[in-house]
PDB file of C-alpha atoms in Angstrom:
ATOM      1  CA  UNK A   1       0.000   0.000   0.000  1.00 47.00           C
ATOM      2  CA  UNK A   2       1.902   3.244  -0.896  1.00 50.00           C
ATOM      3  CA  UNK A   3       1.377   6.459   1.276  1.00 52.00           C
ATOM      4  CA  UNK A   4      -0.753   9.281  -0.158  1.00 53.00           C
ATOM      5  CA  UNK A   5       0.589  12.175  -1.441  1.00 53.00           C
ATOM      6  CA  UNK A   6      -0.338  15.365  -0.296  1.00 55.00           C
ATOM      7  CA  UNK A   7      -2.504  17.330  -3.220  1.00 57.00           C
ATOM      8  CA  UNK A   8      -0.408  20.253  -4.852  1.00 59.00           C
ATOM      9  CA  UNK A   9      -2.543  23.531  -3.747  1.00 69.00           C
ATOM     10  CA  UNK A  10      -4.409  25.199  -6.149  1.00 85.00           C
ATOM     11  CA  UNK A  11      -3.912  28.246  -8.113  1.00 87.00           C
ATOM     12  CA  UNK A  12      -6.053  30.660  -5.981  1.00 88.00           C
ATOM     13  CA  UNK A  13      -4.530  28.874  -2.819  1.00 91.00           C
ATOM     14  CA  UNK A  14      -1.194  30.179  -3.791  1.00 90.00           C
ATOM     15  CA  UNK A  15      -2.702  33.574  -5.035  1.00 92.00           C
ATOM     16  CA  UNK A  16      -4.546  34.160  -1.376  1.00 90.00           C
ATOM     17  CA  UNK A  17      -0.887  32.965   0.118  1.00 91.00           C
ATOM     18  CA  UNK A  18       1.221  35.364  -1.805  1.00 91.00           C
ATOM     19  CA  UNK A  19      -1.707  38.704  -1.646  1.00 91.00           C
ATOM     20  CA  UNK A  20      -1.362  37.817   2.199  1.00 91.00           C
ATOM     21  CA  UNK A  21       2.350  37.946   2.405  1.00 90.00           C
ATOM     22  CA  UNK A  22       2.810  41.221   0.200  1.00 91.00           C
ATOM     23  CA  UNK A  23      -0.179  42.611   2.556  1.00 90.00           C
ATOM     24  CA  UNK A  24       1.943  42.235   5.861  1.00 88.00           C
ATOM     25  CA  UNK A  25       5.104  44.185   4.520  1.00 90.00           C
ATOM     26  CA  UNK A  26       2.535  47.288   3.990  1.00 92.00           C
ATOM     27  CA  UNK A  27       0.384  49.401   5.830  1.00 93.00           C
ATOM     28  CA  UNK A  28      -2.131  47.957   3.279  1.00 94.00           C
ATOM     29  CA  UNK A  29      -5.627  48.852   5.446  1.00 94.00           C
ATOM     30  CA  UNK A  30      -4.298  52.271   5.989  1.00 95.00           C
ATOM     31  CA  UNK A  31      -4.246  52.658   2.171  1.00 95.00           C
ATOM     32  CA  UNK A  32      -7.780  50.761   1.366  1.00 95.00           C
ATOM     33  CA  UNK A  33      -8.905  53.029   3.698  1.00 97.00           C
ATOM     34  CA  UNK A  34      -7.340  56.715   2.448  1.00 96.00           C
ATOM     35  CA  UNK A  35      -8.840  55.485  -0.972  1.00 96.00           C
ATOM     36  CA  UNK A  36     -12.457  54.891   0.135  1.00 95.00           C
ATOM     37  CA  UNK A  37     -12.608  58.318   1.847  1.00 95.00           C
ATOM     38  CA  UNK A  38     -12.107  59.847  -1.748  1.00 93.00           C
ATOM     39  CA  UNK A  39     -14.998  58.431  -3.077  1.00 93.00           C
ATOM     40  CA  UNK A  40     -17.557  59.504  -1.548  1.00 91.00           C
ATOM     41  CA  UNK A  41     -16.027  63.458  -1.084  1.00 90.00           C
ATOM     42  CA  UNK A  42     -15.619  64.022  -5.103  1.00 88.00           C
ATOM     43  CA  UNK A  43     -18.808  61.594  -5.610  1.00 86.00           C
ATOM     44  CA  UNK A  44     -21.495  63.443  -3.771  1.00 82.00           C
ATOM     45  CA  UNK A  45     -20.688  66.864  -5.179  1.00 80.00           C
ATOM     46  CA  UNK A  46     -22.001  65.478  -8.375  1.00 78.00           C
ATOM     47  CA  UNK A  47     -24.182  63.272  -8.070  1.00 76.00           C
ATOM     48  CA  UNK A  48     -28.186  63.781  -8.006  1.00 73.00           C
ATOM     49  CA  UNK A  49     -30.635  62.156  -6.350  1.00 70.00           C
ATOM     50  CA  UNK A  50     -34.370  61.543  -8.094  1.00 76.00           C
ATOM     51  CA  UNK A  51     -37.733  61.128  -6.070  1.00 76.00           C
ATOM     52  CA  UNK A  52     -40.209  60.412  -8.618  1.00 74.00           C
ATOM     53  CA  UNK A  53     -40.323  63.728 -10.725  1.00 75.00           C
ATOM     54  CA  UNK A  54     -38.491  65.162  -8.520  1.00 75.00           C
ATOM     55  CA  UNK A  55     -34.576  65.664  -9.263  1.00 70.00           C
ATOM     56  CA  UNK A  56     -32.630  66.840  -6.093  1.00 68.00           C
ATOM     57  CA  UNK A  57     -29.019  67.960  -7.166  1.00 68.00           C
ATOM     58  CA  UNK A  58     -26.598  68.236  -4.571  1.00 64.00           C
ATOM     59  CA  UNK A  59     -23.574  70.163  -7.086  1.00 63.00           C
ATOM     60  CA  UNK A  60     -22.376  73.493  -5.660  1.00 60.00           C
ATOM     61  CA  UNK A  61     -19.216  75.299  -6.217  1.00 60.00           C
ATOM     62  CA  UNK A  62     -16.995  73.747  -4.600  1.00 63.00           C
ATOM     63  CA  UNK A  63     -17.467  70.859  -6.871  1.00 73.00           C
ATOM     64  CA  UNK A  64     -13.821  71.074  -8.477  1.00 81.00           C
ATOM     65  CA  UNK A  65     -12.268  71.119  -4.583  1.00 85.00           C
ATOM     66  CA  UNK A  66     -14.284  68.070  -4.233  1.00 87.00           C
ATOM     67  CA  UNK A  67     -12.621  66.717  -6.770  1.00 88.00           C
ATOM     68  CA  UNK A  68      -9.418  67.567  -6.242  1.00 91.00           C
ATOM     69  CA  UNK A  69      -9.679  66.417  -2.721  1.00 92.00           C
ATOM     70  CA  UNK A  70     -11.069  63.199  -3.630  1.00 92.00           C
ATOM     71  CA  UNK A  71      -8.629  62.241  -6.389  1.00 93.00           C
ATOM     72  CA  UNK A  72      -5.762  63.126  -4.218  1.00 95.00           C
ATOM     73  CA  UNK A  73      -6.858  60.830  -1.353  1.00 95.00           C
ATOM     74  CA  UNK A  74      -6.978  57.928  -4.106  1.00 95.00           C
ATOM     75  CA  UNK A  75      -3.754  58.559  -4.902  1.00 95.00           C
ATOM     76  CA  UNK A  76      -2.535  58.668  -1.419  1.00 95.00           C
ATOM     77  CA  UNK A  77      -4.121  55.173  -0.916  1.00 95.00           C
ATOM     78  CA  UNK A  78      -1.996  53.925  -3.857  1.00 95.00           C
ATOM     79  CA  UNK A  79       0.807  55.436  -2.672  1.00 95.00           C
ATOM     80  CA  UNK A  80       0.993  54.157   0.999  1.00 94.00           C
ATOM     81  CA  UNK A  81       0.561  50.190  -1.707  1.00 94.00           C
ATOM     82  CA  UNK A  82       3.333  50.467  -3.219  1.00 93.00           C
ATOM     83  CA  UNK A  83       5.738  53.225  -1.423  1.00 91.00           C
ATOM     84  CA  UNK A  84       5.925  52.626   1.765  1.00 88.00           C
ATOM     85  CA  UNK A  85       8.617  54.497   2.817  1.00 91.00           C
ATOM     86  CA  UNK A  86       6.194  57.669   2.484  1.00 92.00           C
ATOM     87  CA  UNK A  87       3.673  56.486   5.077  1.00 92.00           C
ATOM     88  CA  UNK A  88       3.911  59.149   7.682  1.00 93.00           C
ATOM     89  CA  UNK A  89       3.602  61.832   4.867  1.00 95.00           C
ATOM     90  CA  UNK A  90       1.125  60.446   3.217  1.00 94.00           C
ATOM     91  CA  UNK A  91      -0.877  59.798   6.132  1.00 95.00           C
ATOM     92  CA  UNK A  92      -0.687  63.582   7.314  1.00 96.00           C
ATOM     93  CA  UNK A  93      -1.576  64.460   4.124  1.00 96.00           C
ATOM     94  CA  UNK A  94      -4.545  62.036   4.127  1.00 95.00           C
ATOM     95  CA  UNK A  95      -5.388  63.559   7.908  1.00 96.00           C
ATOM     96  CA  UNK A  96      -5.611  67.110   6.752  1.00 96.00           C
ATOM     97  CA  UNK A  97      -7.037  66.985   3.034  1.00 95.00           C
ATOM     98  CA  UNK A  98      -9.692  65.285   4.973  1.00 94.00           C
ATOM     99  CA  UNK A  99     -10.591  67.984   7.782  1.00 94.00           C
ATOM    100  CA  UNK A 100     -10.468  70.387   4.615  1.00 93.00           C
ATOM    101  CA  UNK A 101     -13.287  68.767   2.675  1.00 90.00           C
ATOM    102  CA  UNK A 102     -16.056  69.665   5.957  1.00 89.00           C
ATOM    103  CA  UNK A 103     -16.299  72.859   4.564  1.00 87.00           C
ATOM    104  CA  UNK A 104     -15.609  72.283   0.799  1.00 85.00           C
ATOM    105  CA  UNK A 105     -17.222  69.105  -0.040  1.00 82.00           C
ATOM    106  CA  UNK A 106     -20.567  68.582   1.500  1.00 81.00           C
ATOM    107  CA  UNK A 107     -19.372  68.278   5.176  1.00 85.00           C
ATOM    108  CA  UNK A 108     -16.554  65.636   4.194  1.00 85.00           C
ATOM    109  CA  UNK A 109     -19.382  63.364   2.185  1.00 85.00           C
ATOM    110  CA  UNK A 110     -21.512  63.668   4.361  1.00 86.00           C
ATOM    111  CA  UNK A 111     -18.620  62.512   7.409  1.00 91.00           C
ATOM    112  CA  UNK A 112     -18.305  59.469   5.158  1.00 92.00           C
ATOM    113  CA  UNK A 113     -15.736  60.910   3.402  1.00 92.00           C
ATOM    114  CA  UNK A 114     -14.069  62.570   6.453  1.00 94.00           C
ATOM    115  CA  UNK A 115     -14.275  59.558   9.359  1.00 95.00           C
ATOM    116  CA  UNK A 116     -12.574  56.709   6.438  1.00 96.00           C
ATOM    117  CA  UNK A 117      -9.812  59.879   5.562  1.00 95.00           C
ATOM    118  CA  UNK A 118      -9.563  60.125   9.477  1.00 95.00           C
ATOM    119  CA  UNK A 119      -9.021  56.735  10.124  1.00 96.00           C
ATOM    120  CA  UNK A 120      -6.550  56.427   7.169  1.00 95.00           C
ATOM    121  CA  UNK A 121      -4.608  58.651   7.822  1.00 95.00           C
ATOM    122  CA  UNK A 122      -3.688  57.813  11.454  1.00 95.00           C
ATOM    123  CA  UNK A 123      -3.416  54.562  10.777  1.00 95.00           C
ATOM    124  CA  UNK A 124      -0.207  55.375   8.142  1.00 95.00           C
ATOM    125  CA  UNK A 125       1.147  57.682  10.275  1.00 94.00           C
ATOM    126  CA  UNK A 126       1.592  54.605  13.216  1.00 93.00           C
ATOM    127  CA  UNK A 127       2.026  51.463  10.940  1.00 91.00           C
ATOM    128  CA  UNK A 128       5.721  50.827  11.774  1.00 88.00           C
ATOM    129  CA  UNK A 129       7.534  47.162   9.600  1.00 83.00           C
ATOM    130  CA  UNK A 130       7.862  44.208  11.731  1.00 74.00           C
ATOM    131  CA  UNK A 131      11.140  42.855  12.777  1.00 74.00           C
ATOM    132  CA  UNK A 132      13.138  40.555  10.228  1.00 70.00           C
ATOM    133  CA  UNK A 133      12.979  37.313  10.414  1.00 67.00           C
ATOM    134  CA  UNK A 134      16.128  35.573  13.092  1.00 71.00           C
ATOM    135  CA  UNK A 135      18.277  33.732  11.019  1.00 73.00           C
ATOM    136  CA  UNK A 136      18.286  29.716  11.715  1.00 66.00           C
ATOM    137  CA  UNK A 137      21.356  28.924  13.796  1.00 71.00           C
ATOM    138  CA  UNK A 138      24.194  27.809  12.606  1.00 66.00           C
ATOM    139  CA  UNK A 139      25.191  24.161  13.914  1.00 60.00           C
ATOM    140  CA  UNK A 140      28.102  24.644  16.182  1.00 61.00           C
ATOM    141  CA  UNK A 141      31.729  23.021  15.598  1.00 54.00           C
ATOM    142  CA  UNK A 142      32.348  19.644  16.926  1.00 51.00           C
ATOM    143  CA  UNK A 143      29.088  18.956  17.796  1.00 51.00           C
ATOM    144  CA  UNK A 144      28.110  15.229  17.212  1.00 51.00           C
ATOM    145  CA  UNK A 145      28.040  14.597  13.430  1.00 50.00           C
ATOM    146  CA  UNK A 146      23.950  13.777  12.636  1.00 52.00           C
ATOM    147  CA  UNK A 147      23.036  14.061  16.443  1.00 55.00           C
ATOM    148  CA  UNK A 148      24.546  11.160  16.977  1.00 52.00           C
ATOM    149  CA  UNK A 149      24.486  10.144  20.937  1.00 53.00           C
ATOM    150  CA  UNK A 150      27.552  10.926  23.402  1.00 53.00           C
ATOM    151  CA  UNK A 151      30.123   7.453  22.864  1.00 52.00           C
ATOM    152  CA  UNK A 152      28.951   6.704  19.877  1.00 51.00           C
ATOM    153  CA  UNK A 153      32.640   8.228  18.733  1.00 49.00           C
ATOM    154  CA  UNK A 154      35.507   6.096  19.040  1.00 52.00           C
ATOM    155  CA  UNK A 155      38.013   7.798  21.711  1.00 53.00           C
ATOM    156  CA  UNK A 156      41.856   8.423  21.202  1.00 55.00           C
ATOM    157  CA  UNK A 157      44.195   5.164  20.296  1.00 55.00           C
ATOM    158  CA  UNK A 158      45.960   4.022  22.735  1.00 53.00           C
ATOM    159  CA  UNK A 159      49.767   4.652  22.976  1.00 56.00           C
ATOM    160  CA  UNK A 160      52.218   2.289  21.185  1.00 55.00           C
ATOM    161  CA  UNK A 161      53.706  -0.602  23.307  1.00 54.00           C
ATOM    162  CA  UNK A 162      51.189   0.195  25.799  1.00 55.00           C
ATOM    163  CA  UNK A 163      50.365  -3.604  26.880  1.00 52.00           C
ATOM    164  CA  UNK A 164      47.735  -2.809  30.042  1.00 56.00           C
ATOM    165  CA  UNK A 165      45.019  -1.308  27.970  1.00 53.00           C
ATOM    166  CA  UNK A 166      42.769  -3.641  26.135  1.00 56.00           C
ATOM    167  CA  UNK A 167      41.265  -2.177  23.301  1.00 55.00           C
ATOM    168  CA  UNK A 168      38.247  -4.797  23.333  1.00 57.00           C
ATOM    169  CA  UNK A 169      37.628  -4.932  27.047  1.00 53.00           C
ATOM    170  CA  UNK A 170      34.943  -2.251  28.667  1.00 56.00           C
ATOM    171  CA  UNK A 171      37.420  -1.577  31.152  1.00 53.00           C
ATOM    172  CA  UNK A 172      40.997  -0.810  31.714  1.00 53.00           C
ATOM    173  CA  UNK A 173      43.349  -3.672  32.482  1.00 53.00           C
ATOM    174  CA  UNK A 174      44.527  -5.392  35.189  1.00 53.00           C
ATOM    175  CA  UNK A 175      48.172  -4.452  36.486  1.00 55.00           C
ATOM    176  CA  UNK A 176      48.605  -7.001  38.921  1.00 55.00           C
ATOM    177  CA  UNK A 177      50.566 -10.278  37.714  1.00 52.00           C
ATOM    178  CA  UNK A 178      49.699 -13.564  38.756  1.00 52.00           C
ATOM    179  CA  UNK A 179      52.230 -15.387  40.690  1.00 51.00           C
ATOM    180  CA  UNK A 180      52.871 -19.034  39.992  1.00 50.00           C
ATOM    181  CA  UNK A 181      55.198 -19.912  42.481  1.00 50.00           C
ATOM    182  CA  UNK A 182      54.654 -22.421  45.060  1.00 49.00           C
ATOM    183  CA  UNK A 183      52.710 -21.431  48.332  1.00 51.00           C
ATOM    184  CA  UNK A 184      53.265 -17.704  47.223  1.00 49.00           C
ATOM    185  CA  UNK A 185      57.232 -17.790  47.847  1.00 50.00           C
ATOM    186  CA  UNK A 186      58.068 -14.513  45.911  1.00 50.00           C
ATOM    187  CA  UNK A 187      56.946 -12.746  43.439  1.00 50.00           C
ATOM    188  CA  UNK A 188      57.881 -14.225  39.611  1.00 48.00           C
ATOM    189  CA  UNK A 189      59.264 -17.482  40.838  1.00 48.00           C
ATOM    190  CA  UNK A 190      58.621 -20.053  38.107  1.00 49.00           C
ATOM    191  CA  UNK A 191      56.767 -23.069  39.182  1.00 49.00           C
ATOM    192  CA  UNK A 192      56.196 -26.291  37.624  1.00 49.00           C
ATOM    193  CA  UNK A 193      52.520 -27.169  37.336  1.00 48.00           C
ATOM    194  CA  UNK A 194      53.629 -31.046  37.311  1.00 51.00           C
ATOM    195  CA  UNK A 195      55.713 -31.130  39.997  1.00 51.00           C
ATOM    196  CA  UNK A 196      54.111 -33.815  41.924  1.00 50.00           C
ATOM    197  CA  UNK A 197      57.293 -33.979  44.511  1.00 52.00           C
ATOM    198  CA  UNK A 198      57.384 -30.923  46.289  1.00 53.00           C
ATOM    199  CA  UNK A 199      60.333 -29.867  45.176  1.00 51.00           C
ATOM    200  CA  UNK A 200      61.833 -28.358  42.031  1.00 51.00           C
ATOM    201  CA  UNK A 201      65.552 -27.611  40.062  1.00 52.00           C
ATOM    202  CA  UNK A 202      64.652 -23.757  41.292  1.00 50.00           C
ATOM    203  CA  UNK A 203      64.354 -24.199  44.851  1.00 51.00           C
ATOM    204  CA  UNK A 204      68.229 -26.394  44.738  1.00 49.00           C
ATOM    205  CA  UNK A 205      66.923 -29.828  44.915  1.00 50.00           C
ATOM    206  CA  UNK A 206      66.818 -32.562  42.818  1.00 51.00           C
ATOM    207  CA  UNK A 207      63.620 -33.425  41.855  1.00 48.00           C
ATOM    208  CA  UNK A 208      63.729 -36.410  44.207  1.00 51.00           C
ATOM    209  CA  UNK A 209      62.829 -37.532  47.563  1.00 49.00           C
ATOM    210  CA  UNK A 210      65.369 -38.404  50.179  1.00 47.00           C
ATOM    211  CA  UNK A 211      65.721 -41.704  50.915  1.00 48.00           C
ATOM    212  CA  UNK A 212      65.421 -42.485  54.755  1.00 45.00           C
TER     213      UNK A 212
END
């Protein structure tokens, strides 16, 4: 039975993905919003509004300020997309162009207009980039190669000639030497294994008994 696959993600999935990851390096909101408050400021100023038969027109004067205002808000919004670096002017600029259009364009568009501009504006002016990313550490020299556990490493060789340590024992060799000497009598006295007598050629005698 072979393990599933995981499905490749589809082409909007990757689109949402990638719109989300260029939206968190920008004050994007702050922009959306600055637009918005445009529209309504150079949209009301000529527009009209019919009731039956009856056409209500709510042009004045100041309908080229309107627009002015309005179209420079959009472009703000754009702005604070795609230059970032120009946030805190942009959203001063956004902050006051809006208090200007209360008295120019229909009270702000109707405070439409003027509470999105508001809202814009400050929220350019204290956007501020996130911290970059910490870089992944760097694996540090001599560590175990592949996490291997502590031992798993053979240690240092032991010194030439060096007879006490056994290189296939789990501990380190004996130093004491066995004596083979009769009843203990000295260290390193030879001692015949087959010596059924009780004496021996080392200790001066014969090999024999004594007669009588």
């Amino acid at each position: 039975m072979s393990a599933e696959t995981p499905a490749a993600p589809s082409l909007s999935i990757r689109w949402r993905l990638q719109f989300r990851a260029w939206r968190g390096t920008r004050p994007f909101w702050a922009g959306l919003f600055v637009m918005i408050a445009g529209v309504p400021i150079m949209y009301f100023p000529y527009a009209h509004l019919t009731i039956g038969q009856l056409t209500i027109r709510m042009s004045t004067t100041a309908g080229a300020g309107s627009l002015i205002i309005g179209v420079l808000l959009v472009v703000l919004g754009i702005s604070l997309w795609f230059q970032k670096h120009i946030r805190t002017f942009a959203g001063i600029a956004a902050i006051l162009l809006a208090l200007v259009s209360l008295p120019v364009s229909n009270f702000g568009g109707f405070i439409v207009g003027f509470l999105f501009g508001m809202i814009g504006g400050a929220m350019a002016v204290s956007w501020a980039p996130g911290p970059p990313p910490a870089p992944a550490p760097a694996p540090e020299a001599g560590a175990n190669a592949g996490n291997a556990p502590e031992g798993a490493f053979p240690e240092d060789p032991a010194p030439a000639g060096d007879l006490t340590v056994n290189p296939y024992s789990t501990g380190p060799a004996g130093t004491e030497k066995t004596s083979l000497t009769k009843d203990d009598e000295g260290p390193g006295e030879p001692h015949d294994l087959h010596d059924l007598s009780g004496t021996s050629p080392a200790n001066g005698a014969n090999g024999r008994h004594s007669a009588g």
